[in-house]
Amino acid sequence: MAPEHLKATALTLALVSLTLFTFAATDLAAGDTKPADERPRAGWRGGFVLLAVSFTVGSLLWFVSRLEGWSRDRVFWVGCGAFLGVLTLLRPWWFWENYKARWLRNAIGDEPTAIFYLVVSAICIWVGLNTDWTFGRP
């Protein structure tokens, strides 16, 4: 794939991320509407599901980068940033109730945690689009 197509794809993913960020800001302004009696699902099952989904997405990114001849590092930066952004917006229980996310949510609150994750997501996408930083050896 030509570098112009790669850049267009990355810019498209960045625009999708900005759109998702807008939806997240709207969702955060609406507040949490979950029932108070909903029991949080956490524990080893949530960690295992998070690990399995992360491994699947990482494998898919690696496979697509090899298949299309894209820079593996750029694909991983943009893909990981987009993945984190989507998980933050969708808030599946196995991600949002993970003990690390729960710790941060207890420390600073739900909305600041979501904003923090979305900022990290945007930084990852920016790094993938605008730098030559690599994962491991080039």
PDB file of C-alpha atoms in Angstrom:
ATOM      1  CA  MET A   1       0.000   0.000   0.000  1.00  0.00           C
ATOM      2  CA  ALA A   2       1.279   3.449  -0.880  1.00  0.00           C
ATOM      3  CA  PRO A   3       2.345   5.840   1.882  1.00  0.00           C
ATOM      4  CA  GLU A   4      -0.432   8.230   0.816  1.00  0.00           C
ATOM      5  CA  HIS A   5      -3.020   5.500   1.452  1.00  0.00           C
ATOM      6  CA  LEU A   6      -1.469   4.693   4.815  1.00  0.00           C
ATOM      7  CA  LYS A   7      -1.592   8.343   5.844  1.00  0.00           C
ATOM      8  CA  ALA A   8      -5.201   8.640   4.630  1.00  0.00           C
ATOM      9  CA  THR A   9      -6.124   5.539   6.637  1.00  0.00           C
ATOM     10  CA  ALA A  10      -4.424   6.898   9.736  1.00  0.00           C
ATOM     11  CA  LEU A  11      -6.147  10.268   9.336  1.00  0.00           C
ATOM     12  CA  THR A  12      -9.484   8.497   8.952  1.00  0.00           C
ATOM     13  CA  LEU A  13      -8.863   6.586  12.182  1.00  0.00           C
ATOM     14  CA  ALA A  14      -7.918   9.853  13.883  1.00  0.00           C
ATOM     15  CA  LEU A  15     -11.159  11.487  12.707  1.00  0.00           C
ATOM     16  CA  VAL A  16     -13.136   8.499  13.947  1.00  0.00           C
ATOM     17  CA  SER A  17     -11.357   8.843  17.290  1.00  0.00           C
ATOM     18  CA  LEU A  18     -12.253  12.536  17.469  1.00  0.00           C
ATOM     19  CA  THR A  19     -15.871  11.662  16.710  1.00  0.00           C
ATOM     20  CA  LEU A  20     -15.840   9.051  19.455  1.00  0.00           C
ATOM     21  CA  PHE A  21     -14.283  11.600  21.798  1.00  0.00           C
ATOM     22  CA  THR A  22     -17.174  13.962  21.053  1.00  0.00           C
ATOM     23  CA  PHE A  23     -19.672  11.213  21.849  1.00  0.00           C
ATOM     24  CA  ALA A  24     -17.764  10.457  25.052  1.00  0.00           C
ATOM     25  CA  ALA A  25     -17.879  14.076  26.143  1.00  0.00           C
ATOM     26  CA  THR A  26     -21.632  14.094  25.520  1.00  0.00           C
ATOM     27  CA  ASP A  27     -22.016  10.827  27.431  1.00  0.00           C
ATOM     28  CA  LEU A  28     -19.950  12.149  30.340  1.00  0.00           C
ATOM     29  CA  ALA A  29     -22.088  15.265  30.505  1.00  0.00           C
ATOM     30  CA  ALA A  30     -25.229  13.107  30.694  1.00  0.00           C
ATOM     31  CA  GLY A  31     -23.875  11.317  33.769  1.00  0.00           C
ATOM     32  CA  ASP A  32     -24.029   7.708  34.866  1.00  0.00           C
ATOM     33  CA  THR A  33     -27.476   6.157  34.382  1.00  0.00           C
ATOM     34  CA  LYS A  34     -26.726   2.632  35.607  1.00  0.00           C
ATOM     35  CA  PRO A  35     -28.984   1.280  38.323  1.00  0.00           C
ATOM     36  CA  ALA A  36     -27.513   1.513  41.816  1.00  0.00           C
ATOM     37  CA  ASP A  37     -28.175  -2.157  42.559  1.00  0.00           C
ATOM     38  CA  GLU A  38     -26.116  -3.424  39.606  1.00  0.00           C
ATOM     39  CA  ARG A  39     -23.408  -5.707  40.959  1.00  0.00           C
ATOM     40  CA  PRO A  40     -19.957  -4.989  39.521  1.00  0.00           C
ATOM     41  CA  ARG A  41     -18.401  -7.919  37.717  1.00  0.00           C
ATOM     42  CA  ALA A  42     -14.697  -8.118  38.395  1.00  0.00           C
ATOM     43  CA  GLY A  43     -12.083 -10.680  39.247  1.00  0.00           C
ATOM     44  CA  TRP A  44     -10.019 -13.117  37.235  1.00  0.00           C
ATOM     45  CA  ARG A  45     -12.695 -13.552  34.542  1.00  0.00           C
ATOM     46  CA  GLY A  46     -12.584  -9.866  33.671  1.00  0.00           C
ATOM     47  CA  GLY A  47      -8.789  -9.885  33.527  1.00  0.00           C
ATOM     48  CA  PHE A  48      -8.810 -12.975  31.322  1.00  0.00           C
ATOM     49  CA  VAL A  49     -11.356 -11.471  28.915  1.00  0.00           C
ATOM     50  CA  LEU A  50      -9.344  -8.234  28.744  1.00  0.00           C
ATOM     51  CA  LEU A  51      -6.171 -10.205  28.041  1.00  0.00           C
ATOM     52  CA  ALA A  52      -7.875 -12.334  25.365  1.00  0.00           C
ATOM     53  CA  VAL A  53      -9.421  -9.347  23.585  1.00  0.00           C
ATOM     54  CA  SER A  54      -6.149  -7.385  23.755  1.00  0.00           C
ATOM     55  CA  PHE A  55      -4.217 -10.353  22.353  1.00  0.00           C
ATOM     56  CA  THR A  56      -6.744 -10.780  19.545  1.00  0.00           C
ATOM     57  CA  VAL A  57      -6.617  -7.103  18.571  1.00  0.00           C
ATOM     58  CA  GLY A  58      -2.806  -7.073  18.752  1.00  0.00           C
ATOM     59  CA  SER A  59      -2.586 -10.189  16.573  1.00  0.00           C
ATOM     60  CA  LEU A  60      -5.006  -8.681  14.076  1.00  0.00           C
ATOM     61  CA  LEU A  61      -2.971  -5.471  13.916  1.00  0.00           C
ATOM     62  CA  TRP A  62       0.245  -7.436  13.410  1.00  0.00           C
ATOM     63  CA  PHE A  63      -1.348  -9.572  10.681  1.00  0.00           C
ATOM     64  CA  VAL A  64      -2.789  -6.567   8.813  1.00  0.00           C
ATOM     65  CA  SER A  65       0.508  -4.676   8.991  1.00  0.00           C
ATOM     66  CA  ARG A  66       2.356  -7.680   7.534  1.00  0.00           C
ATOM     67  CA  LEU A  67      -0.286  -8.317   4.891  1.00  0.00           C
ATOM     68  CA  GLU A  68      -0.456  -4.708   3.696  1.00  0.00           C
ATOM     69  CA  GLY A  69       3.238  -3.909   4.153  1.00  0.00           C
ATOM     70  CA  TRP A  70       2.504  -1.066   6.549  1.00  0.00           C
ATOM     71  CA  SER A  71       4.917   0.069   9.204  1.00  0.00           C
ATOM     72  CA  ARG A  72       4.262  -2.275  12.119  1.00  0.00           C
ATOM     73  CA  ASP A  73       5.035   0.405  14.700  1.00  0.00           C
ATOM     74  CA  ARG A  74       2.686   3.008  13.277  1.00  0.00           C
ATOM     75  CA  VAL A  75      -0.107   0.453  12.980  1.00  0.00           C
ATOM     76  CA  PHE A  76       0.366  -0.579  16.616  1.00  0.00           C
ATOM     77  CA  TRP A  77       0.421   3.008  17.931  1.00  0.00           C
ATOM     78  CA  VAL A  78      -2.724   3.985  16.037  1.00  0.00           C
ATOM     79  CA  GLY A  79      -4.422   0.636  16.678  1.00  0.00           C
ATOM     80  CA  CYS A  80      -3.699   0.607  20.416  1.00  0.00           C
ATOM     81  CA  GLY A  81      -4.853   4.207  20.750  1.00  0.00           C
ATOM     82  CA  ALA A  82      -8.071   3.510  18.875  1.00  0.00           C
ATOM     83  CA  PHE A  83      -8.610   0.310  20.893  1.00  0.00           C
ATOM     84  CA  LEU A  84      -8.209   2.171  24.190  1.00  0.00           C
ATOM     85  CA  GLY A  85     -10.567   4.902  23.004  1.00  0.00           C
ATOM     86  CA  VAL A  86     -13.258   2.446  21.945  1.00  0.00           C
ATOM     87  CA  LEU A  87     -13.000   0.511  25.212  1.00  0.00           C
ATOM     88  CA  THR A  88     -13.256   3.746  27.175  1.00  0.00           C
ATOM     89  CA  LEU A  89     -16.371   4.795  25.293  1.00  0.00           C
ATOM     90  CA  LEU A  90     -18.099   1.415  25.366  1.00  0.00           C
ATOM     91  CA  ARG A  91     -17.002   0.616  28.939  1.00  0.00           C
ATOM     92  CA  PRO A  92     -17.376  -3.174  28.836  1.00  0.00           C
ATOM     93  CA  TRP A  93     -17.419  -4.610  32.358  1.00  0.00           C
ATOM     94  CA  TRP A  94     -14.203  -6.578  31.857  1.00  0.00           C
ATOM     95  CA  PHE A  95     -12.370  -3.337  31.042  1.00  0.00           C
ATOM     96  CA  TRP A  96     -14.111  -0.762  33.220  1.00  0.00           C
ATOM     97  CA  GLU A  97     -14.318  -2.986  36.313  1.00  0.00           C
ATOM     98  CA  ASN A  98     -10.689  -4.189  36.055  1.00  0.00           C
ATOM     99  CA  TYR A  99      -8.852  -3.638  39.329  1.00  0.00           C
ATOM    100  CA  LYS A 100      -6.479  -1.077  37.806  1.00  0.00           C
ATOM    101  CA  ALA A 101      -9.307   0.907  36.248  1.00  0.00           C
ATOM    102  CA  ARG A 102     -11.303   0.544  39.474  1.00  0.00           C
ATOM    103  CA  TRP A 103      -8.341   1.897  41.459  1.00  0.00           C
ATOM    104  CA  LEU A 104      -8.054   4.949  39.197  1.00  0.00           C
ATOM    105  CA  ARG A 105     -11.835   5.460  39.201  1.00  0.00           C
ATOM    106  CA  ASN A 106     -11.858   5.374  43.005  1.00  0.00           C
ATOM    107  CA  ALA A 107      -8.923   7.799  43.145  1.00  0.00           C
ATOM    108  CA  ILE A 108     -10.147  10.479  40.716  1.00  0.00           C
ATOM    109  CA  GLY A 109     -13.717   9.532  39.702  1.00  0.00           C
ATOM    110  CA  ASP A 110     -15.380   8.000  36.657  1.00  0.00           C
ATOM    111  CA  GLU A 111     -15.436  11.033  34.360  1.00  0.00           C
ATOM    112  CA  PRO A 112     -11.803  12.085  34.977  1.00  0.00           C
ATOM    113  CA  THR A 113     -10.723   8.463  34.448  1.00  0.00           C
ATOM    114  CA  ALA A 114     -12.539   8.338  31.110  1.00  0.00           C
ATOM    115  CA  ILE A 115     -11.000  11.661  30.093  1.00  0.00           C
ATOM    116  CA  PHE A 116      -7.545  10.410  31.138  1.00  0.00           C
ATOM    117  CA  TYR A 117      -7.956   7.229  29.057  1.00  0.00           C
ATOM    118  CA  LEU A 118      -9.185   9.250  26.056  1.00  0.00           C
ATOM    119  CA  VAL A 119      -6.203  11.617  26.347  1.00  0.00           C
ATOM    120  CA  VAL A 120      -3.824   8.626  26.427  1.00  0.00           C
ATOM    121  CA  SER A 121      -5.680   7.231  23.411  1.00  0.00           C
ATOM    122  CA  ALA A 122      -5.287  10.502  21.498  1.00  0.00           C
ATOM    123  CA  ILE A 123      -1.586  10.676  22.391  1.00  0.00           C
ATOM    124  CA  CYS A 124      -1.029   7.130  21.097  1.00  0.00           C
ATOM    125  CA  ILE A 125      -2.763   7.981  17.822  1.00  0.00           C
ATOM    126  CA  TRP A 126      -0.773  11.204  17.500  1.00  0.00           C
ATOM    127  CA  VAL A 127       2.491   9.348  18.123  1.00  0.00           C
ATOM    128  CA  GLY A 128       1.574   6.789  15.462  1.00  0.00           C
ATOM    129  CA  LEU A 129       0.772   9.477  12.903  1.00  0.00           C
ATOM    130  CA  ASN A 130       3.527  11.976  13.556  1.00  0.00           C
ATOM    131  CA  THR A 131       6.610  10.201  14.922  1.00  0.00           C
ATOM    132  CA  ASP A 132       8.896   7.306  14.112  1.00  0.00           C
ATOM    133  CA  TRP A 133       8.834   5.813  17.611  1.00  0.00           C
ATOM    134  CA  THR A 134       9.104   2.059  17.567  1.00  0.00           C
ATOM    135  CA  PHE A 135       8.185  -0.925  19.712  1.00  0.00           C
ATOM    136  CA  GLY A 136      11.431  -2.734  20.394  1.00  0.00           C
ATOM    137  CA  ARG A 137      14.100  -2.956  17.749  1.00  0.00           C
ATOM    138  CA  PRO A 138      13.301  -1.468  14.313  1.00  0.00           C
TER     139      PRO A 138
END
